[in-house]
Amino acid sequence: METIIKLENVSQYNALKDKETKHPLISVFDNTNTRNLPNHCRMHFGFYAIFLKAGRCGELKYGRNTYDYDDGTLVFISPGQVLEINNDENYKPTGLALLFHPDLIKGTALGKQMSQYSFFSYDSNEALHLSQKEQQIIKDLFGKLEFELSQSIDKHSKSIIANTIELLLNHCERFSDRQFITRENINTDILSKFEHLLNDYFQDEITLELGLPSVGYFADCLHLSPNYFGDLIKKETGKSAQEYIQIKLMNIAKERIFDSGKSISQIAFELGFKYPQHFNRMFKKSTGYTPNEYRSLN
């Protein structure tokens, strides 16, 4: 039976690594020479975690994907996610770790905007790869957090810690944007595959079985997390994946409306709509005309 370890708080992870808990809601440490995590198991996290990996680290799985990380990458974990650990027999921990509980940032500006950092919902095979200079920036910020935790806690501690984590995440967002740019060829290939899948979705009448196309469906077909897929499409096209799908949907709808042998309701069902009135509203919002008006005008 597969072992699942539930880690609800930072101190539980510290105990696994044989590290002292200096603060109940946050921990920063160098992984070098720490105790190995239990191997061949799955870990359920109840807090945020950021790992800066240094050196080849064996096999790490998130979801059903294997992550091919090497020296100098960042892996992000958010509360509720599950990480599968399968390390080599001779694996030795390296790199840096930052763990912080959601309670740490409650009531802060960072707490209100955590959802904007979409890389926390990327799969591990979509991790952030850093240059040497970028690694140094991250290491410096880890160092500042470690220094702050070594001081006595006072009324300024929470805001300083939250602001430093926010700065770290803002840098990561910049590095993520850079990564999408430097992987332009890969992104173009994914966009092309997405376009083919989108065409097939309507030509093969998958809509009759699955209904309207969803971002999650195409992300799954391309073996990407919905967040990473959405970010990639946004950066490549300037439109969200959902907007891109809706534009395609409306273009196909405009073509099919000219088939006078079919009623508007029949066309709506073939496109994946459960209710014709939903199709009518979306079509009018897109074109300024109802489907019947559009058919008459053309």
PDB file of C-alpha atoms in Angstrom:
ATOM      1  CA  MET A   1       0.000   0.000   0.000  1.00  0.00           C
ATOM      2  CA  GLU A   2       1.366   3.422  -0.985  1.00  0.00           C
ATOM      3  CA  THR A   3       2.511   5.546   1.940  1.00  0.00           C
ATOM      4  CA  ILE A   4       0.949   9.013   2.201  1.00  0.00           C
ATOM      5  CA  ILE A   5       2.436  11.417   4.725  1.00  0.00           C
ATOM      6  CA  LYS A   6       0.249  14.356   5.746  1.00  0.00           C
ATOM      7  CA  LEU A   7       2.222  17.474   6.623  1.00  0.00           C
ATOM      8  CA  GLU A   8      -0.197  19.991   8.100  1.00  0.00           C
ATOM      9  CA  ASN A   9       2.358  22.375   9.578  1.00  0.00           C
ATOM     10  CA  VAL A  10       5.934  23.538   9.139  1.00  0.00           C
ATOM     11  CA  SER A  11       7.241  21.846  12.290  1.00  0.00           C
ATOM     12  CA  GLN A  12       6.245  18.396  10.941  1.00  0.00           C
ATOM     13  CA  TYR A  13       8.423  18.918   7.872  1.00  0.00           C
ATOM     14  CA  ASN A  14      11.263  20.254  10.043  1.00  0.00           C
ATOM     15  CA  ALA A  15      11.058  17.095  12.144  1.00  0.00           C
ATOM     16  CA  LEU A  16      11.407  14.914   9.033  1.00  0.00           C
ATOM     17  CA  LYS A  17      14.530  16.877   8.074  1.00  0.00           C
ATOM     18  CA  ASP A  18      15.834  16.999  11.650  1.00  0.00           C
ATOM     19  CA  LYS A  19      15.766  20.811  11.620  1.00  0.00           C
ATOM     20  CA  GLU A  20      15.003  23.115  14.546  1.00  0.00           C
ATOM     21  CA  THR A  21      11.685  24.990  14.381  1.00  0.00           C
ATOM     22  CA  LYS A  22      12.554  28.633  15.041  1.00  0.00           C
ATOM     23  CA  HIS A  23       9.114  29.943  14.082  1.00  0.00           C
ATOM     24  CA  PRO A  24       5.879  27.904  14.021  1.00  0.00           C
ATOM     25  CA  LEU A  25       4.730  29.348  10.684  1.00  0.00           C
ATOM     26  CA  ILE A  26       7.908  29.601   8.617  1.00  0.00           C
ATOM     27  CA  SER A  27      11.170  27.745   8.100  1.00  0.00           C
ATOM     28  CA  VAL A  28      14.196  28.528   5.922  1.00  0.00           C
ATOM     29  CA  PHE A  29      17.186  26.205   5.716  1.00  0.00           C
ATOM     30  CA  ASP A  30      19.952  24.748   3.577  1.00  0.00           C
ATOM     31  CA  ASN A  31      19.107  21.168   2.611  1.00  0.00           C
ATOM     32  CA  THR A  32      22.768  20.134   2.443  1.00  0.00           C
ATOM     33  CA  ASN A  33      23.595  17.409   4.958  1.00  0.00           C
ATOM     34  CA  THR A  34      20.017  17.233   6.241  1.00  0.00           C
ATOM     35  CA  ARG A  35      18.184  13.964   6.763  1.00  0.00           C
ATOM     36  CA  ASN A  36      16.669  12.373   3.646  1.00  0.00           C
ATOM     37  CA  LEU A  37      12.907  12.478   3.313  1.00  0.00           C
ATOM     38  CA  PRO A  38      11.136   9.101   3.347  1.00  0.00           C
ATOM     39  CA  ASN A  39      11.557   7.594  -0.101  1.00  0.00           C
ATOM     40  CA  HIS A  40       8.904   6.106  -2.399  1.00  0.00           C
ATOM     41  CA  CYS A  41       6.040   7.916  -0.741  1.00  0.00           C
ATOM     42  CA  ARG A  42       3.566  10.722  -1.361  1.00  0.00           C
ATOM     43  CA  MET A  43       3.452  13.865   0.761  1.00  0.00           C
ATOM     44  CA  HIS A  44       0.356  15.997   1.249  1.00  0.00           C
ATOM     45  CA  PHE A  45       1.292  19.612   2.063  1.00  0.00           C
ATOM     46  CA  GLY A  46      -0.776  21.910   4.268  1.00  0.00           C
ATOM     47  CA  PHE A  47       1.492  24.917   3.629  1.00  0.00           C
ATOM     48  CA  TYR A  48       3.453  26.685   0.897  1.00  0.00           C
ATOM     49  CA  ALA A  49       6.918  25.397   0.002  1.00  0.00           C
ATOM     50  CA  ILE A  50       9.608  26.702  -2.346  1.00  0.00           C
ATOM     51  CA  PHE A  51      12.638  24.538  -3.079  1.00  0.00           C
ATOM     52  CA  LEU A  52      15.729  25.788  -4.871  1.00  0.00           C
ATOM     53  CA  LYS A  53      17.281  22.600  -6.229  1.00  0.00           C
ATOM     54  CA  ALA A  54      21.039  22.224  -6.604  1.00  0.00           C
ATOM     55  CA  GLY A  55      22.458  19.163  -8.352  1.00  0.00           C
ATOM     56  CA  ARG A  56      20.758  16.148  -9.864  1.00  0.00           C
ATOM     57  CA  CYS A  57      17.992  15.076  -7.509  1.00  0.00           C
ATOM     58  CA  GLY A  58      16.560  11.844  -8.796  1.00  0.00           C
ATOM     59  CA  GLU A  59      12.945  11.437  -9.819  1.00  0.00           C
ATOM     60  CA  LEU A  60      10.230  13.701  -8.537  1.00  0.00           C
ATOM     61  CA  LYS A  61       6.618  13.346  -9.600  1.00  0.00           C
ATOM     62  CA  TYR A  62       3.726  15.742  -9.290  1.00  0.00           C
ATOM     63  CA  GLY A  63       0.379  14.408 -10.427  1.00  0.00           C
ATOM     64  CA  ARG A  64       1.297  11.888 -13.148  1.00  0.00           C
ATOM     65  CA  ASN A  65       4.223  13.779 -14.640  1.00  0.00           C
ATOM     66  CA  THR A  66       7.929  13.209 -14.006  1.00  0.00           C
ATOM     67  CA  TYR A  67       9.969  16.357 -13.579  1.00  0.00           C
ATOM     68  CA  ASP A  68      13.363  16.479 -15.309  1.00  0.00           C
ATOM     69  CA  TYR A  69      15.050  19.071 -13.114  1.00  0.00           C
ATOM     70  CA  ASP A  70      18.766  19.636 -12.854  1.00  0.00           C
ATOM     71  CA  ASP A  71      20.934  22.218 -11.111  1.00  0.00           C
ATOM     72  CA  GLY A  72      19.286  25.553 -10.375  1.00  0.00           C
ATOM     73  CA  THR A  73      15.525  25.151 -10.548  1.00  0.00           C
ATOM     74  CA  LEU A  74      12.673  26.279  -8.325  1.00  0.00           C
ATOM     75  CA  VAL A  75       9.817  23.970  -7.390  1.00  0.00           C
ATOM     76  CA  PHE A  76       6.655  25.491  -5.874  1.00  0.00           C
ATOM     77  CA  ILE A  77       4.135  23.663  -3.686  1.00  0.00           C
ATOM     78  CA  SER A  78       0.878  25.125  -2.359  1.00  0.00           C
ATOM     79  CA  PRO A  79      -1.465  23.887   0.389  1.00  0.00           C
ATOM     80  CA  GLY A  80      -3.432  20.832  -0.670  1.00  0.00           C
ATOM     81  CA  GLN A  81      -0.926  19.609  -3.243  1.00  0.00           C
ATOM     82  CA  VAL A  82       0.638  16.156  -3.181  1.00  0.00           C
ATOM     83  CA  LEU A  83       4.263  15.463  -4.060  1.00  0.00           C
ATOM     84  CA  GLU A  84       5.622  12.011  -4.871  1.00  0.00           C
ATOM     85  CA  ILE A  85       9.229  11.298  -3.831  1.00  0.00           C
ATOM     86  CA  ASN A  86      11.338   8.706  -5.662  1.00  0.00           C
ATOM     87  CA  ASN A  87      15.020   9.453  -5.117  1.00  0.00           C
ATOM     88  CA  ASP A  88      18.107   7.509  -6.188  1.00  0.00           C
ATOM     89  CA  GLU A  89      19.709   5.266  -3.552  1.00  0.00           C
ATOM     90  CA  ASN A  90      22.770   7.507  -3.329  1.00  0.00           C
ATOM     91  CA  TYR A  91      20.797  10.748  -3.243  1.00  0.00           C
ATOM     92  CA  LYS A  92      22.073  13.451  -0.887  1.00  0.00           C
ATOM     93  CA  PRO A  93      19.891  16.506  -0.151  1.00  0.00           C
ATOM     94  CA  THR A  94      21.148  19.847  -1.494  1.00  0.00           C
ATOM     95  CA  GLY A  95      19.755  23.299  -2.202  1.00  0.00           C
ATOM     96  CA  LEU A  96      17.537  25.589  -0.155  1.00  0.00           C
ATOM     97  CA  ALA A  97      14.047  25.283   1.279  1.00  0.00           C
ATOM     98  CA  LEU A  98      11.441  27.864   2.296  1.00  0.00           C
ATOM     99  CA  LEU A  99       8.238  26.720   3.986  1.00  0.00           C
ATOM    100  CA  PHE A 100       5.487  29.033   5.202  1.00  0.00           C
ATOM    101  CA  HIS A 101       1.976  28.453   6.469  1.00  0.00           C
ATOM    102  CA  PRO A 102      -0.977  30.446   5.030  1.00  0.00           C
ATOM    103  CA  ASP A 103      -1.591  31.830   8.536  1.00  0.00           C
ATOM    104  CA  LEU A 104       1.739  33.676   8.317  1.00  0.00           C
ATOM    105  CA  ILE A 105       0.483  35.991   5.565  1.00  0.00           C
ATOM    106  CA  LYS A 106      -3.155  36.396   6.619  1.00  0.00           C
ATOM    107  CA  GLY A 107      -4.117  40.064   6.705  1.00  0.00           C
ATOM    108  CA  THR A 108      -1.072  41.132   4.671  1.00  0.00           C
ATOM    109  CA  ALA A 109      -0.932  42.471   1.113  1.00  0.00           C
ATOM    110  CA  LEU A 110       0.778  39.215   0.099  1.00  0.00           C
ATOM    111  CA  GLY A 111      -2.040  37.138   1.542  1.00  0.00           C
ATOM    112  CA  LYS A 112      -4.563  38.949  -0.663  1.00  0.00           C
ATOM    113  CA  GLN A 113      -2.616  38.415  -3.866  1.00  0.00           C
ATOM    114  CA  MET A 114      -1.226  34.875  -3.520  1.00  0.00           C
ATOM    115  CA  SER A 115      -3.597  33.657  -6.225  1.00  0.00           C
ATOM    116  CA  GLN A 116      -1.790  35.802  -8.810  1.00  0.00           C
ATOM    117  CA  TYR A 117       1.327  33.623  -8.528  1.00  0.00           C
ATOM    118  CA  SER A 118       0.056  30.936 -10.855  1.00  0.00           C
ATOM    119  CA  PHE A 119       3.326  28.967 -10.774  1.00  0.00           C
ATOM    120  CA  PHE A 120       2.214  27.513  -7.410  1.00  0.00           C
ATOM    121  CA  SER A 121      -0.271  25.487  -9.458  1.00  0.00           C
ATOM    122  CA  TYR A 122       2.192  24.341 -12.114  1.00  0.00           C
ATOM    123  CA  ASP A 123       3.120  20.685 -12.267  1.00  0.00           C
ATOM    124  CA  SER A 124       6.658  19.873 -11.187  1.00  0.00           C
ATOM    125  CA  ASN A 125       7.714  19.191 -14.787  1.00  0.00           C
ATOM    126  CA  GLU A 126       6.915  22.872 -15.421  1.00  0.00           C
ATOM    127  CA  ALA A 127       9.304  24.126 -12.741  1.00  0.00           C
ATOM    128  CA  LEU A 128      11.208  27.377 -13.048  1.00  0.00           C
ATOM    129  CA  HIS A 129      14.749  27.045 -14.423  1.00  0.00           C
ATOM    130  CA  LEU A 130      17.140  29.779 -13.285  1.00  0.00           C
ATOM    131  CA  SER A 131      20.309  31.358 -14.619  1.00  0.00           C
ATOM    132  CA  GLN A 132      23.281  31.790 -12.277  1.00  0.00           C
ATOM    133  CA  LYS A 133      22.384  35.457 -11.672  1.00  0.00           C
ATOM    134  CA  GLU A 134      18.763  34.581 -10.988  1.00  0.00           C
ATOM    135  CA  GLN A 135      19.835  31.867  -8.555  1.00  0.00           C
ATOM    136  CA  GLN A 136      21.927  34.396  -6.664  1.00  0.00           C
ATOM    137  CA  ILE A 137      18.971  36.771  -6.278  1.00  0.00           C
ATOM    138  CA  ILE A 138      16.887  33.938  -4.813  1.00  0.00           C
ATOM    139  CA  LYS A 139      19.704  32.849  -2.507  1.00  0.00           C
ATOM    140  CA  ASP A 140      20.111  36.412  -1.218  1.00  0.00           C
ATOM    141  CA  LEU A 141      16.401  36.640  -0.386  1.00  0.00           C
ATOM    142  CA  PHE A 142      16.492  33.245   1.345  1.00  0.00           C
ATOM    143  CA  GLY A 143      19.423  34.619   3.341  1.00  0.00           C
ATOM    144  CA  LYS A 144      17.459  37.710   4.377  1.00  0.00           C
ATOM    145  CA  LEU A 145      14.590  35.550   5.595  1.00  0.00           C
ATOM    146  CA  GLU A 146      16.982  33.309   7.504  1.00  0.00           C
ATOM    147  CA  PHE A 147      18.564  36.369   9.140  1.00  0.00           C
ATOM    148  CA  GLU A 148      15.163  37.766  10.142  1.00  0.00           C
ATOM    149  CA  LEU A 149      14.201  34.448  11.759  1.00  0.00           C
ATOM    150  CA  SER A 150      17.406  34.528  13.805  1.00  0.00           C
ATOM    151  CA  GLN A 151      16.301  37.808  15.404  1.00  0.00           C
ATOM    152  CA  SER A 152      13.900  38.215  18.308  1.00  0.00           C
ATOM    153  CA  ILE A 153      10.287  38.436  17.132  1.00  0.00           C
ATOM    154  CA  ASP A 154       8.825  41.957  17.450  1.00  0.00           C
ATOM    155  CA  LYS A 155       5.957  43.982  15.974  1.00  0.00           C
ATOM    156  CA  HIS A 156       7.867  44.455  12.709  1.00  0.00           C
ATOM    157  CA  SER A 157       8.724  40.790  12.122  1.00  0.00           C
ATOM    158  CA  LYS A 158       5.540  39.748  10.321  1.00  0.00           C
ATOM    159  CA  SER A 159       5.539  42.622   7.814  1.00  0.00           C
ATOM    160  CA  ILE A 160       9.266  42.290   7.080  1.00  0.00           C
ATOM    161  CA  ILE A 161       8.968  38.535   6.511  1.00  0.00           C
ATOM    162  CA  ALA A 162       5.824  38.897   4.357  1.00  0.00           C
ATOM    163  CA  ASN A 163       7.379  41.716   2.318  1.00  0.00           C
ATOM    164  CA  THR A 164      10.534  39.676   1.697  1.00  0.00           C
ATOM    165  CA  ILE A 165       8.520  36.646   0.556  1.00  0.00           C
ATOM    166  CA  GLU A 166       6.493  38.941  -1.703  1.00  0.00           C
ATOM    167  CA  LEU A 167       9.691  40.348  -3.231  1.00  0.00           C
ATOM    168  CA  LEU A 168      10.975  36.808  -3.788  1.00  0.00           C
ATOM    169  CA  LEU A 169       7.736  35.793  -5.533  1.00  0.00           C
ATOM    170  CA  ASN A 170       7.736  38.927  -7.692  1.00  0.00           C
ATOM    171  CA  HIS A 171      11.227  38.027  -8.877  1.00  0.00           C
ATOM    172  CA  CYS A 172       9.995  34.501  -9.610  1.00  0.00           C
ATOM    173  CA  GLU A 173       7.164  35.956 -11.678  1.00  0.00           C
ATOM    174  CA  ARG A 174       9.721  37.913 -13.713  1.00  0.00           C
ATOM    175  CA  PHE A 175      11.861  34.793 -14.185  1.00  0.00           C
ATOM    176  CA  SER A 176       8.757  32.861 -15.244  1.00  0.00           C
ATOM    177  CA  ASP A 177       7.959  35.440 -17.930  1.00  0.00           C
ATOM    178  CA  ARG A 178      11.546  35.184 -19.149  1.00  0.00           C
ATOM    179  CA  GLN A 179      11.276  31.405 -19.308  1.00  0.00           C
ATOM    180  CA  PHE A 180       8.222  31.576 -21.556  1.00  0.00           C
ATOM    181  CA  ILE A 181      10.146  33.883 -23.898  1.00  0.00           C
ATOM    182  CA  THR A 182      13.282  31.725 -24.036  1.00  0.00           C
ATOM    183  CA  ARG A 183      11.172  28.644 -24.795  1.00  0.00           C
ATOM    184  CA  GLU A 184       9.451  30.280 -27.736  1.00  0.00           C
ATOM    185  CA  ASN A 185       9.915  27.290 -30.080  1.00  0.00           C
ATOM    186  CA  ILE A 186       8.409  24.882 -27.566  1.00  0.00           C
ATOM    187  CA  ASN A 187       5.538  27.287 -26.901  1.00  0.00           C
ATOM    188  CA  THR A 188       4.808  27.654 -30.629  1.00  0.00           C
ATOM    189  CA  ASP A 189       4.662  23.875 -30.955  1.00  0.00           C
ATOM    190  CA  ILE A 190       2.207  23.638 -28.053  1.00  0.00           C
ATOM    191  CA  LEU A 191       0.065  26.416 -29.543  1.00  0.00           C
ATOM    192  CA  SER A 192      -0.016  24.571 -32.882  1.00  0.00           C
ATOM    193  CA  LYS A 193      -1.050  21.312 -31.179  1.00  0.00           C
ATOM    194  CA  PHE A 194      -3.720  23.205 -29.232  1.00  0.00           C
ATOM    195  CA  GLU A 195      -5.141  24.607 -32.487  1.00  0.00           C
ATOM    196  CA  HIS A 196      -5.321  21.097 -34.002  1.00  0.00           C
ATOM    197  CA  LEU A 197      -6.973  19.705 -30.873  1.00  0.00           C
ATOM    198  CA  LEU A 198      -9.479  22.546 -30.910  1.00  0.00           C
ATOM    199  CA  ASN A 199     -10.399  21.848 -34.539  1.00  0.00           C
ATOM    200  CA  ASP A 200     -10.692  18.116 -33.875  1.00  0.00           C
ATOM    201  CA  TYR A 201     -12.919  18.780 -30.874  1.00  0.00           C
ATOM    202  CA  PHE A 202     -15.651  20.131 -33.148  1.00  0.00           C
ATOM    203  CA  GLN A 203     -14.974  18.025 -36.253  1.00  0.00           C
ATOM    204  CA  ASP A 204     -15.049  14.755 -34.283  1.00  0.00           C
ATOM    205  CA  GLU A 205     -18.186  15.915 -32.451  1.00  0.00           C
ATOM    206  CA  ILE A 206     -16.591  15.408 -29.045  1.00  0.00           C
ATOM    207  CA  THR A 207     -19.005  18.125 -27.963  1.00  0.00           C
ATOM    208  CA  LEU A 208     -21.873  15.609 -28.029  1.00  0.00           C
ATOM    209  CA  GLU A 209     -20.091  13.584 -25.348  1.00  0.00           C
ATOM    210  CA  LEU A 210     -18.237  16.224 -23.300  1.00  0.00           C
ATOM    211  CA  GLY A 211     -20.150  19.423 -24.004  1.00  0.00           C
ATOM    212  CA  LEU A 212     -18.418  22.772 -24.386  1.00  0.00           C
ATOM    213  CA  PRO A 213     -14.611  22.650 -24.653  1.00  0.00           C
ATOM    214  CA  SER A 214     -12.740  23.519 -21.451  1.00  0.00           C
ATOM    215  CA  VAL A 215      -9.252  24.760 -20.658  1.00  0.00           C
ATOM    216  CA  GLY A 216      -8.716  21.707 -18.440  1.00  0.00           C
ATOM    217  CA  TYR A 217      -9.488  19.301 -21.298  1.00  0.00           C
ATOM    218  CA  PHE A 218      -6.818  20.746 -23.616  1.00  0.00           C
ATOM    219  CA  ALA A 219      -4.264  21.138 -20.818  1.00  0.00           C
ATOM    220  CA  ASP A 220      -4.717  17.455 -20.005  1.00  0.00           C
ATOM    221  CA  CYS A 221      -4.328  16.471 -23.689  1.00  0.00           C
ATOM    222  CA  LEU A 222      -1.051  18.412 -23.810  1.00  0.00           C
ATOM    223  CA  HIS A 223       0.152  16.979 -20.455  1.00  0.00           C
ATOM    224  CA  LEU A 224       0.285  20.439 -18.858  1.00  0.00           C
ATOM    225  CA  SER A 225      -1.296  21.886 -15.750  1.00  0.00           C
ATOM    226  CA  PRO A 226      -4.231  24.246 -16.499  1.00  0.00           C
ATOM    227  CA  ASN A 227      -2.367  27.197 -14.986  1.00  0.00           C
ATOM    228  CA  TYR A 228       0.814  26.673 -17.004  1.00  0.00           C
ATOM    229  CA  PHE A 229      -1.196  26.078 -20.171  1.00  0.00           C
ATOM    230  CA  GLY A 230      -3.255  29.211 -19.520  1.00  0.00           C
ATOM    231  CA  ASP A 231      -0.162  31.336 -18.883  1.00  0.00           C
ATOM    232  CA  LEU A 232       1.525  30.014 -22.030  1.00  0.00           C
ATOM    233  CA  ILE A 233      -1.490  30.812 -24.247  1.00  0.00           C
ATOM    234  CA  LYS A 234      -1.840  34.268 -22.689  1.00  0.00           C
ATOM    235  CA  LYS A 235       1.810  35.107 -23.319  1.00  0.00           C
ATOM    236  CA  GLU A 236       1.752  33.730 -26.879  1.00  0.00           C
ATOM    237  CA  THR A 237      -1.559  35.204 -28.056  1.00  0.00           C
ATOM    238  CA  GLY A 238      -2.410  38.015 -25.649  1.00  0.00           C
ATOM    239  CA  LYS A 239      -5.678  36.236 -24.857  1.00  0.00           C
ATOM    240  CA  SER A 240      -6.549  33.830 -22.086  1.00  0.00           C
ATOM    241  CA  ALA A 241      -7.040  30.187 -23.042  1.00  0.00           C
ATOM    242  CA  GLN A 242     -10.757  30.548 -22.298  1.00  0.00           C
ATOM    243  CA  GLU A 243     -11.029  33.619 -24.554  1.00  0.00           C
ATOM    244  CA  TYR A 244      -9.149  31.781 -27.309  1.00  0.00           C
ATOM    245  CA  ILE A 245     -11.562  28.836 -27.077  1.00  0.00           C
ATOM    246  CA  GLN A 246     -14.614  31.117 -27.118  1.00  0.00           C
ATOM    247  CA  ILE A 247     -13.391  32.987 -30.215  1.00  0.00           C
ATOM    248  CA  LYS A 248     -12.943  29.657 -32.011  1.00  0.00           C
ATOM    249  CA  LEU A 249     -16.357  28.520 -30.808  1.00  0.00           C
ATOM    250  CA  MET A 250     -18.063  31.650 -32.130  1.00  0.00           C
ATOM    251  CA  ASN A 251     -16.265  31.444 -35.493  1.00  0.00           C
ATOM    252  CA  ILE A 252     -17.511  27.889 -35.958  1.00  0.00           C
ATOM    253  CA  ALA A 253     -20.981  28.954 -34.824  1.00  0.00           C
ATOM    254  CA  LYS A 254     -21.068  31.701 -37.489  1.00  0.00           C
ATOM    255  CA  GLU A 255     -20.282  29.114 -40.174  1.00  0.00           C
ATOM    256  CA  ARG A 256     -22.868  26.597 -38.997  1.00  0.00           C
ATOM    257  CA  ILE A 257     -25.637  29.156 -38.707  1.00  0.00           C
ATOM    258  CA  PHE A 258     -25.673  29.355 -42.531  1.00  0.00           C
ATOM    259  CA  ASP A 259     -26.882  25.740 -42.632  1.00  0.00           C
ATOM    260  CA  SER A 260     -30.585  26.549 -42.990  1.00  0.00           C
ATOM    261  CA  GLY A 261     -31.398  22.868 -42.744  1.00  0.00           C
ATOM    262  CA  LYS A 262     -30.704  22.977 -39.021  1.00  0.00           C
ATOM    263  CA  SER A 263     -32.484  24.930 -36.317  1.00  0.00           C
ATOM    264  CA  ILE A 264     -30.557  27.280 -34.023  1.00  0.00           C
ATOM    265  CA  SER A 265     -31.266  24.913 -31.124  1.00  0.00           C
ATOM    266  CA  GLN A 266     -29.814  21.971 -33.037  1.00  0.00           C
ATOM    267  CA  ILE A 267     -26.661  23.938 -33.836  1.00  0.00           C
ATOM    268  CA  ALA A 268     -26.355  24.970 -30.190  1.00  0.00           C
ATOM    269  CA  PHE A 269     -26.516  21.337 -29.018  1.00  0.00           C
ATOM    270  CA  GLU A 270     -23.973  20.245 -31.633  1.00  0.00           C
ATOM    271  CA  LEU A 271     -21.571  22.908 -30.381  1.00  0.00           C
ATOM    272  CA  GLY A 272     -21.855  21.566 -26.821  1.00  0.00           C
ATOM    273  CA  PHE A 273     -24.394  23.922 -25.256  1.00  0.00           C
ATOM    274  CA  LYS A 274     -26.897  22.342 -22.882  1.00  0.00           C
ATOM    275  CA  TYR A 275     -29.337  25.199 -23.304  1.00  0.00           C
ATOM    276  CA  PRO A 276     -29.963  27.146 -26.561  1.00  0.00           C
ATOM    277  CA  GLN A 277     -30.572  30.361 -24.611  1.00  0.00           C
ATOM    278  CA  HIS A 278     -26.997  30.175 -23.288  1.00  0.00           C
ATOM    279  CA  PHE A 279     -25.774  29.940 -26.890  1.00  0.00           C
ATOM    280  CA  ASN A 280     -28.005  32.859 -27.911  1.00  0.00           C
ATOM    281  CA  ARG A 281     -26.607  35.091 -25.155  1.00  0.00           C
ATOM    282  CA  MET A 282     -22.982  34.257 -25.938  1.00  0.00           C
ATOM    283  CA  PHE A 283     -23.521  34.720 -29.678  1.00  0.00           C
ATOM    284  CA  LYS A 284     -25.175  38.119 -29.258  1.00  0.00           C
ATOM    285  CA  LYS A 285     -22.444  39.258 -26.874  1.00  0.00           C
ATOM    286  CA  SER A 286     -19.851  38.251 -29.478  1.00  0.00           C
ATOM    287  CA  THR A 287     -21.505  39.574 -32.656  1.00  0.00           C
ATOM    288  CA  GLY A 288     -24.131  42.075 -31.536  1.00  0.00           C
ATOM    289  CA  TYR A 289     -26.852  39.934 -33.128  1.00  0.00           C
ATOM    290  CA  THR A 290     -28.929  36.970 -32.074  1.00  0.00           C
ATOM    291  CA  PRO A 291     -28.272  33.783 -34.112  1.00  0.00           C
ATOM    292  CA  ASN A 292     -31.549  34.244 -36.012  1.00  0.00           C
ATOM    293  CA  GLU A 293     -30.769  37.911 -36.771  1.00  0.00           C
ATOM    294  CA  TYR A 294     -27.283  36.944 -37.971  1.00  0.00           C
ATOM    295  CA  ARG A 295     -28.742  34.230 -40.232  1.00  0.00           C
ATOM    296  CA  SER A 296     -31.256  36.685 -41.732  1.00  0.00           C
ATOM    297  CA  LEU A 297     -28.705  39.461 -42.268  1.00  0.00           C
ATOM    298  CA  ASN A 298     -26.366  37.127 -44.139  1.00  0.00           C
TER     299      ASN A 298
END
